[in-house]
mmCIF file of C-alpha atoms in Angstrom:
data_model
loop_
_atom_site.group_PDB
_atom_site.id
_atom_site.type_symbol
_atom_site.label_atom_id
_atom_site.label_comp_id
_atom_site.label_asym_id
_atom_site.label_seq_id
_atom_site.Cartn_x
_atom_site.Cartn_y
_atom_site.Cartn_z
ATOM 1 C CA UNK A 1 -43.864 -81.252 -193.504
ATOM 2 C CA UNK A 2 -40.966 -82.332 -191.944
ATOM 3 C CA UNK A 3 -38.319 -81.413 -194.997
ATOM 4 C CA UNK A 4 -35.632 -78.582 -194.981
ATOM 5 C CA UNK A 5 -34.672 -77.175 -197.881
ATOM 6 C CA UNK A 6 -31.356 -77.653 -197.218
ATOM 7 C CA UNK A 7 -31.720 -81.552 -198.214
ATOM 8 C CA UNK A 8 -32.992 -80.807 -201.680
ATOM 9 C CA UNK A 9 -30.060 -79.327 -202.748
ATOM 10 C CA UNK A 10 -26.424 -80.293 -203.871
ATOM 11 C CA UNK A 11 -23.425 -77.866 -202.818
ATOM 12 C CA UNK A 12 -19.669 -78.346 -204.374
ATOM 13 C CA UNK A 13 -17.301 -78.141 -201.580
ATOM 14 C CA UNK A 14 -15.378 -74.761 -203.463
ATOM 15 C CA UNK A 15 -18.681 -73.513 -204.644
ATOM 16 C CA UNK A 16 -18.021 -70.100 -206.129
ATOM 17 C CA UNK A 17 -20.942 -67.085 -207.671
ATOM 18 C CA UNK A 18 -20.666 -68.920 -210.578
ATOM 19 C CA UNK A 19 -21.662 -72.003 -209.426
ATOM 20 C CA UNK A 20 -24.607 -70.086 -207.033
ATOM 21 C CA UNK A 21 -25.775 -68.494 -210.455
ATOM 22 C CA UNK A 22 -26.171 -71.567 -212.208
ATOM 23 C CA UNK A 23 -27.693 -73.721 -209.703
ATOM 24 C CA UNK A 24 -30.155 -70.503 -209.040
ATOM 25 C CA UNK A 25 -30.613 -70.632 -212.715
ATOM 26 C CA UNK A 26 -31.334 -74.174 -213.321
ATOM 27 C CA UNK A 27 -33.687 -74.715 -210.137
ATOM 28 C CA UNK A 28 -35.800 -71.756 -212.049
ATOM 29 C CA UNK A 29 -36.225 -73.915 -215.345
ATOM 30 C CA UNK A 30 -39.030 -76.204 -214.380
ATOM 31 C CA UNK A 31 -40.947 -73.416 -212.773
ATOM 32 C CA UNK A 32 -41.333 -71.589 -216.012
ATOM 33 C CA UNK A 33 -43.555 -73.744 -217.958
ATOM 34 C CA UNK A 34 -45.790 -71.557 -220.175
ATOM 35 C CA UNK A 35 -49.438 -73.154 -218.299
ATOM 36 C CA UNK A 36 -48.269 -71.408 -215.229
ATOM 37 C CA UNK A 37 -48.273 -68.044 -216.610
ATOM 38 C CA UNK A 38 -51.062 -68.581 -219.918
ATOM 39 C CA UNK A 39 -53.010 -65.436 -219.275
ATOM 40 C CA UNK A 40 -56.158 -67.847 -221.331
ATOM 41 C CA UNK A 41 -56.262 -70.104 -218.049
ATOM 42 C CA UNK A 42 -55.389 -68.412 -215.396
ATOM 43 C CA UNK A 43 -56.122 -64.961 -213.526
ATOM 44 C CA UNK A 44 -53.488 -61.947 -213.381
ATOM 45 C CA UNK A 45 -52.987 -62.803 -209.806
ATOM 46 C CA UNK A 46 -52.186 -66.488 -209.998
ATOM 47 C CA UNK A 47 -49.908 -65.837 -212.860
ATOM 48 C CA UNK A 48 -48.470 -63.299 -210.673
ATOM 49 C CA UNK A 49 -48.463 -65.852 -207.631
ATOM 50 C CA UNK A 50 -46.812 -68.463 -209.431
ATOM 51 C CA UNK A 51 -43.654 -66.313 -210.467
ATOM 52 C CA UNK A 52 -43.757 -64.727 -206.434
ATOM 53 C CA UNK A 53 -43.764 -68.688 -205.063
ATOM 54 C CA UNK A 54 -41.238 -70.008 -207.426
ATOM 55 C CA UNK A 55 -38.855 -67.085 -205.747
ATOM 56 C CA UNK A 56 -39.904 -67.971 -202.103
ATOM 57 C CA UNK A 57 -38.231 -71.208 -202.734
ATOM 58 C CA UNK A 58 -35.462 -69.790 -204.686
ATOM 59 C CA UNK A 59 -34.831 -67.533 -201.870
ATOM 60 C CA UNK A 60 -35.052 -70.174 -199.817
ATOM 61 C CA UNK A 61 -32.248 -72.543 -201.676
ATOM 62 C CA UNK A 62 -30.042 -69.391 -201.739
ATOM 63 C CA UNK A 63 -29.754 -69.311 -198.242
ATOM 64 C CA UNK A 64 -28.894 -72.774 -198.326
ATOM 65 C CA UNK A 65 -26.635 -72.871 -200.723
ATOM 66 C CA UNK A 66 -24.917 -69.303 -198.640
ATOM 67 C CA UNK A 67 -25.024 -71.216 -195.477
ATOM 68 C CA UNK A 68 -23.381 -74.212 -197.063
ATOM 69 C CA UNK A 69 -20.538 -72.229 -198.722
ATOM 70 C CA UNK A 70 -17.343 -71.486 -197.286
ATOM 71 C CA UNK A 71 -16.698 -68.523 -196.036
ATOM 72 C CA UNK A 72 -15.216 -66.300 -198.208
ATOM 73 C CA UNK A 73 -15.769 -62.341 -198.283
ATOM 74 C CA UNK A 74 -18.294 -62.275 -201.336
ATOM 75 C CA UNK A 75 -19.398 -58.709 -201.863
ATOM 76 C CA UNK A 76 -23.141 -57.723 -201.387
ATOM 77 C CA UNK A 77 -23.535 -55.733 -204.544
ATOM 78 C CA UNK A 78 -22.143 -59.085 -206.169
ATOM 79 C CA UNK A 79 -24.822 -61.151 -204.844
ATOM 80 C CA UNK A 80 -27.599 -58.805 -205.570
ATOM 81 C CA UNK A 81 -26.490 -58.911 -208.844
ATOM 82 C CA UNK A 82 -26.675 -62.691 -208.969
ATOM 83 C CA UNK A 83 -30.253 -62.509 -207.471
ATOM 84 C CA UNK A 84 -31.821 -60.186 -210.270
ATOM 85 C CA UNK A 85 -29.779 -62.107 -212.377
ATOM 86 C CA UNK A 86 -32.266 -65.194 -211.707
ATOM 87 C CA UNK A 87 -34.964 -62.824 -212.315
ATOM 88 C CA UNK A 88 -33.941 -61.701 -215.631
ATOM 89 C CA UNK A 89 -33.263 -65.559 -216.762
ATOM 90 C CA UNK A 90 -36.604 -66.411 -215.374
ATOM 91 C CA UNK A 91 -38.840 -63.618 -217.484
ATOM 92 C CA UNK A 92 -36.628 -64.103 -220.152
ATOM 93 C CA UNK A 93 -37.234 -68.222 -220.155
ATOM 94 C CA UNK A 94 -40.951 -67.838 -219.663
ATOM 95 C CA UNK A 95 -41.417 -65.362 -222.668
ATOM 96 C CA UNK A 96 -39.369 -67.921 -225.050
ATOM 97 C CA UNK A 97 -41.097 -70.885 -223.717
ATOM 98 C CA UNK A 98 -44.281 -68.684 -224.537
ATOM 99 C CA UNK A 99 -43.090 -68.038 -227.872
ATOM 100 C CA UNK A 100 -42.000 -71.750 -228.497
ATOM 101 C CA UNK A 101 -45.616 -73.270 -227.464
ATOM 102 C CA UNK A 102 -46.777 -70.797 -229.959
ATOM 103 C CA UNK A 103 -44.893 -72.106 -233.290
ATOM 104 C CA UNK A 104 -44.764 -75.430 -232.422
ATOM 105 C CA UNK A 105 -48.524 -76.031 -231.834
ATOM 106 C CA UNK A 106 -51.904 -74.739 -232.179
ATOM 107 C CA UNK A 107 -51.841 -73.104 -228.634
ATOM 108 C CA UNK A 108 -51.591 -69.241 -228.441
ATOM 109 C CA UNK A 109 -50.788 -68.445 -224.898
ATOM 110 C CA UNK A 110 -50.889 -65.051 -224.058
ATOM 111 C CA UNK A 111 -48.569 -63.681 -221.091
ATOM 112 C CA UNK A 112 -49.302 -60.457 -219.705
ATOM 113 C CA UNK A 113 -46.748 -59.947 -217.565
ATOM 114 C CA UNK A 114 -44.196 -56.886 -218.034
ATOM 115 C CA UNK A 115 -40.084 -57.209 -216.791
ATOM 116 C CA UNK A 116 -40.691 -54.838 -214.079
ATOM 117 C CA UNK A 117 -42.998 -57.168 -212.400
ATOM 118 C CA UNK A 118 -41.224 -60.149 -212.310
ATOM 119 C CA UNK A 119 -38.229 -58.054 -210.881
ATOM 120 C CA UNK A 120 -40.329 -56.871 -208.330
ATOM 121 C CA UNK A 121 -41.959 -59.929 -207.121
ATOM 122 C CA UNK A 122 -38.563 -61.511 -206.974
ATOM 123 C CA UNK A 123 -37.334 -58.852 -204.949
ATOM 124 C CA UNK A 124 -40.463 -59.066 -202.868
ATOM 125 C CA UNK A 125 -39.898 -62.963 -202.410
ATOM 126 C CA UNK A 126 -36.316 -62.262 -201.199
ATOM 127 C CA UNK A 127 -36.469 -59.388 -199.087
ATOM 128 C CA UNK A 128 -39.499 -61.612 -197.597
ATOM 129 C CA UNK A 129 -37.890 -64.753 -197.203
ATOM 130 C CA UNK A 130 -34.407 -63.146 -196.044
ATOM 131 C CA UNK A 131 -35.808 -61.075 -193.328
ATOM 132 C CA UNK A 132 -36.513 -64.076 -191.495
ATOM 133 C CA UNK A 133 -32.684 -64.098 -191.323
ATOM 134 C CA UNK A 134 -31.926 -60.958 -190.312
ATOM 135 C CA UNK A 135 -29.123 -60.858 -188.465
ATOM 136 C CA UNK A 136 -26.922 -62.529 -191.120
ATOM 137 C CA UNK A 137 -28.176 -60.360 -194.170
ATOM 138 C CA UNK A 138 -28.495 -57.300 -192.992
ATOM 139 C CA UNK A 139 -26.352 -55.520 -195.233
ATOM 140 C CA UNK A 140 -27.686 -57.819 -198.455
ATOM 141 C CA UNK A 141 -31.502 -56.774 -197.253
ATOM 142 C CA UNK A 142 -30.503 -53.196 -197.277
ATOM 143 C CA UNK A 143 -29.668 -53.267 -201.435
ATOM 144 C CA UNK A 144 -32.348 -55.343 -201.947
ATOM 145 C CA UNK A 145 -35.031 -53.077 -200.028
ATOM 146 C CA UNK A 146 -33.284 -49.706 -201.457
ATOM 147 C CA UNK A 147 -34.222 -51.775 -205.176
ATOM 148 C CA UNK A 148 -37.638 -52.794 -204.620
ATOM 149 C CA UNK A 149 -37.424 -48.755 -204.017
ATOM 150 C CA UNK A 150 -36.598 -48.022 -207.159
ATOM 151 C CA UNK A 151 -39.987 -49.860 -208.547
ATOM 152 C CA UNK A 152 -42.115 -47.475 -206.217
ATOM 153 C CA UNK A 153 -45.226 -49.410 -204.664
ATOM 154 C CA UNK A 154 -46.260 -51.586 -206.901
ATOM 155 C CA UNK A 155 -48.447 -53.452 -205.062
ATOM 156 C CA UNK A 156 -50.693 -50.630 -204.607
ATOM 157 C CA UNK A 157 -51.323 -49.851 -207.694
ATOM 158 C CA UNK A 158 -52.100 -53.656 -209.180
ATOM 159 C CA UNK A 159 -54.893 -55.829 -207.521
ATOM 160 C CA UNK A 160 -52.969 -58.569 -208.777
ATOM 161 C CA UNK A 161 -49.938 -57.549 -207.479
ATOM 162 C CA UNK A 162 -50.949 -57.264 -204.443
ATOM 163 C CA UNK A 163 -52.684 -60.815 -203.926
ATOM 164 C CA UNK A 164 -49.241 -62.496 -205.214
ATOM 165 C CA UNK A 165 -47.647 -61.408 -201.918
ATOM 166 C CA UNK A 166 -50.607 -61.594 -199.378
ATOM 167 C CA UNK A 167 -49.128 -64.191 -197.135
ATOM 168 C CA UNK A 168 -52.466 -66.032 -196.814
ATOM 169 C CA UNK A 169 -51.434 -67.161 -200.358
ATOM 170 C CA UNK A 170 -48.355 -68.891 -199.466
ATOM 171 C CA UNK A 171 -48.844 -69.677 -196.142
ATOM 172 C CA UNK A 172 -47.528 -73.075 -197.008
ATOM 173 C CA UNK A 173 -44.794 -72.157 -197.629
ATOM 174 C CA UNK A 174 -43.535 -70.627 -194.387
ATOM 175 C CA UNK A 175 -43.640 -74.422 -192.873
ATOM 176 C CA UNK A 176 -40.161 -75.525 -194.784
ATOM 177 C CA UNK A 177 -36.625 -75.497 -193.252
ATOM 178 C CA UNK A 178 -34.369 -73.669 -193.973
#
Protein backbone atom coordinates (compact mmCIF):
# COMPACT_ATOMS: atom_id res chain seq x y z
CA UNK A 1 0.00 0.00 0.00
CA UNK A 2 2.56 2.28 0.46
CA UNK A 3 0.49 4.97 2.84
CA UNK A 4 1.07 5.64 6.64
CA UNK A 5 -1.49 6.70 8.56
CA UNK A 6 0.30 9.32 9.81
CA UNK A 7 -0.27 11.36 6.38
CA UNK A 8 -4.03 11.19 6.61
CA UNK A 9 -4.22 13.12 9.47
CA UNK A 10 -3.93 16.87 10.61
CA UNK A 11 -2.23 17.63 14.15
CA UNK A 12 -2.36 21.37 15.80
CA UNK A 13 1.02 22.15 16.99
CA UNK A 14 -0.50 22.61 21.01
CA UNK A 15 -2.87 19.79 20.45
CA UNK A 16 -4.45 19.10 23.81
CA UNK A 17 -7.25 15.81 24.99
CA UNK A 18 -9.64 17.97 23.78
CA UNK A 19 -8.52 18.35 20.56
CA UNK A 20 -7.52 14.22 20.49
CA UNK A 21 -11.30 13.69 21.50
CA UNK A 22 -12.69 15.56 18.80
CA UNK A 23 -10.60 14.58 15.99
CA UNK A 24 -11.21 10.77 17.41
CA UNK A 25 -14.78 11.76 17.34
CA UNK A 26 -15.15 13.21 13.99
CA UNK A 27 -12.90 10.52 12.08
CA UNK A 28 -15.76 8.02 13.65
CA UNK A 29 -18.72 9.94 11.84
CA UNK A 30 -18.48 8.56 8.36
CA UNK A 31 -17.97 5.07 9.63
CA UNK A 32 -21.35 4.97 11.23
CA UNK A 33 -23.65 5.00 8.39
CA UNK A 34 -26.74 2.91 9.26
CA UNK A 35 -26.02 0.19 5.87
CA UNK A 36 -22.97 -0.85 7.74
CA UNK A 37 -24.67 -2.08 10.71
CA UNK A 38 -28.64 -2.84 9.05
CA UNK A 39 -29.08 -6.20 10.68
CA UNK A 40 -31.76 -6.73 7.15
CA UNK A 41 -28.46 -6.82 4.92
CA UNK A 42 -25.89 -7.92 6.62
CA UNK A 43 -24.82 -10.91 9.04
CA UNK A 44 -24.16 -10.41 12.97
CA UNK A 45 -20.55 -10.84 12.23
CA UNK A 46 -20.01 -8.27 9.52
CA UNK A 47 -21.99 -5.80 11.46
CA UNK A 48 -19.78 -6.73 14.21
CA UNK A 49 -16.62 -6.49 11.81
CA UNK A 50 -17.43 -3.23 10.57
CA UNK A 51 -17.60 -1.48 14.11
CA UNK A 52 -14.06 -3.78 15.11
CA UNK A 53 -12.30 -2.25 11.63
CA UNK A 54 -13.49 1.23 11.98
CA UNK A 55 -11.48 1.04 15.58
CA UNK A 56 -8.32 -0.62 14.01
CA UNK A 57 -7.95 2.57 12.17
CA UNK A 58 -9.02 4.71 14.95
CA UNK A 59 -6.45 3.07 16.99
CA UNK A 60 -4.28 3.52 14.47
CA UNK A 61 -4.79 7.58 14.04
CA UNK A 62 -4.49 7.74 17.87
CA UNK A 63 -1.14 6.70 17.83
CA UNK A 64 -0.50 9.16 15.33
CA UNK A 65 -1.97 11.83 16.59
CA UNK A 66 0.12 10.64 20.37
CA UNK A 67 3.27 10.42 18.45
CA UNK A 68 2.71 13.79 16.86
CA UNK A 69 1.88 15.60 20.14
CA UNK A 70 4.20 17.23 22.32
CA UNK A 71 5.22 15.80 25.09
CA UNK A 72 3.42 16.60 27.91
CA UNK A 73 2.68 14.18 31.01
CA UNK A 74 -1.03 13.23 29.99
CA UNK A 75 -2.33 10.73 32.50
CA UNK A 76 -3.27 7.12 31.37
CA UNK A 77 -6.59 6.90 33.09
CA UNK A 78 -7.23 10.27 31.08
CA UNK A 79 -6.64 8.75 27.83
CA UNK A 80 -8.54 5.63 28.45
CA UNK A 81 -11.21 7.70 29.18
CA UNK A 82 -10.92 9.52 25.87
CA UNK A 83 -10.75 6.08 24.06
CA UNK A 84 -14.18 4.65 25.44
CA UNK A 85 -15.22 7.97 25.02
CA UNK A 86 -15.06 7.35 21.05
CA UNK A 87 -16.82 4.24 21.72
CA UNK A 88 -19.71 5.63 23.45
CA UNK A 89 -20.07 8.52 20.60
CA UNK A 90 -19.79 5.84 18.04
CA UNK A 91 -22.86 3.40 19.42
CA UNK A 92 -24.54 6.32 20.35
CA UNK A 93 -24.25 7.94 16.53
CA UNK A 94 -25.09 4.65 14.90
CA UNK A 95 -28.35 4.07 16.99
CA UNK A 96 -29.57 7.82 16.04
CA UNK A 97 -28.55 7.50 12.52
CA UNK A 98 -30.65 4.16 12.82
CA UNK A 99 -33.44 5.94 14.23
CA UNK A 100 -33.21 8.90 11.68
CA UNK A 101 -33.27 6.47 8.43
CA UNK A 102 -36.30 5.17 10.13
CA UNK A 103 -38.61 8.49 10.23
CA UNK A 104 -37.35 9.97 7.40
CA UNK A 105 -37.99 7.11 4.90
CA UNK A 106 -39.61 3.92 4.28
CA UNK A 107 -36.48 1.89 5.44
CA UNK A 108 -36.69 0.06 8.85
CA UNK A 109 -33.21 -0.95 9.68
CA UNK A 110 -32.88 -3.05 12.46
CA UNK A 111 -29.49 -2.96 14.61
CA UNK A 112 -28.84 -5.66 16.87
CA UNK A 113 -26.05 -4.66 18.47
CA UNK A 114 -26.00 -4.04 22.43
CA UNK A 115 -23.41 -1.08 24.19
CA UNK A 116 -21.38 -3.71 25.70
CA UNK A 117 -20.30 -4.93 22.39
CA UNK A 118 -19.25 -2.05 20.76
CA UNK A 119 -17.17 -1.26 23.99
CA UNK A 120 -15.64 -4.41 23.72
CA UNK A 121 -14.68 -4.56 20.18
CA UNK A 122 -13.21 -1.14 20.58
CA UNK A 123 -11.23 -2.23 23.33
CA UNK A 124 -10.32 -5.31 21.37
CA UNK A 125 -9.22 -3.05 18.31
CA UNK A 126 -6.97 -1.01 20.67
CA UNK A 127 -5.40 -3.33 22.88
CA UNK A 128 -4.76 -5.11 19.31
CA UNK A 129 -3.46 -2.38 17.43
CA UNK A 130 -1.41 -0.86 20.52
CA UNK A 131 0.41 -3.97 21.36
CA UNK A 132 2.25 -3.64 18.30
CA UNK A 133 3.70 -0.68 20.24
CA UNK A 134 4.51 -2.03 23.24
CA UNK A 135 7.17 -0.52 24.64
CA UNK A 136 5.64 2.99 24.55
CA UNK A 137 2.10 1.97 25.98
CA UNK A 138 2.72 -0.25 28.33
CA UNK A 139 1.13 1.32 31.12
CA UNK A 140 -2.05 2.56 28.72
CA UNK A 141 -2.34 -1.39 27.54
CA UNK A 142 -2.46 -2.41 31.11
CA UNK A 143 -6.05 -0.26 31.79
CA UNK A 144 -7.18 -1.14 28.68
CA UNK A 145 -6.57 -5.07 29.08
CA UNK A 146 -7.73 -4.91 32.96
CA UNK A 147 -11.26 -3.29 30.99
CA UNK A 148 -11.77 -5.66 28.31
CA UNK A 149 -11.63 -7.76 31.82
CA UNK A 150 -14.37 -6.38 33.11
CA UNK A 151 -16.59 -7.62 29.89
CA UNK A 152 -15.42 -11.32 30.65
CA UNK A 153 -14.78 -13.33 27.28
CA UNK A 154 -16.95 -12.26 25.05
CA UNK A 155 -15.74 -13.68 22.20
CA UNK A 156 -16.42 -17.04 23.41
CA UNK A 157 -19.61 -16.85 23.97
CA UNK A 158 -20.79 -15.00 20.44
CA UNK A 159 -19.91 -16.68 17.02
CA UNK A 160 -20.10 -13.33 15.77
CA UNK A 161 -18.00 -11.92 18.11
CA UNK A 162 -15.54 -13.93 17.60
CA UNK A 163 -15.20 -13.67 13.64
CA UNK A 164 -15.04 -9.65 14.08
CA UNK A 165 -11.56 -10.11 15.59
CA UNK A 166 -10.16 -13.23 13.71
CA UNK A 167 -7.25 -11.54 12.09
CA UNK A 168 -7.85 -13.34 8.78
CA UNK A 169 -10.67 -10.71 8.61
CA UNK A 170 -8.59 -7.72 8.66
CA UNK A 171 -5.56 -8.87 7.49
CA UNK A 172 -5.51 -5.81 5.34
CA UNK A 173 -5.28 -3.91 7.58
CA UNK A 174 -2.02 -4.83 9.29
CA UNK A 175 -0.17 -3.51 5.89
CA UNK A 176 -0.65 0.45 6.89
CA UNK A 177 1.97 2.69 8.63
CA UNK A 178 1.83 3.78 11.41
Amino acid sequence: LGITIISTITVKMHSSMKYLRSKLCHYMRPKCHPIFYDSNINSLGTVRLNIYQAFLLCAMKFHCYMRSMPYSSISKPELLHVIKKTFRYMHSLIVSRMQDMELQSNVRPVLKLRRKETNWLGLSAYIRVLQKKQSRYKDLLALLIAEAEGYGHMDRDSDSLCYAVDDSHSSMFWKFKY
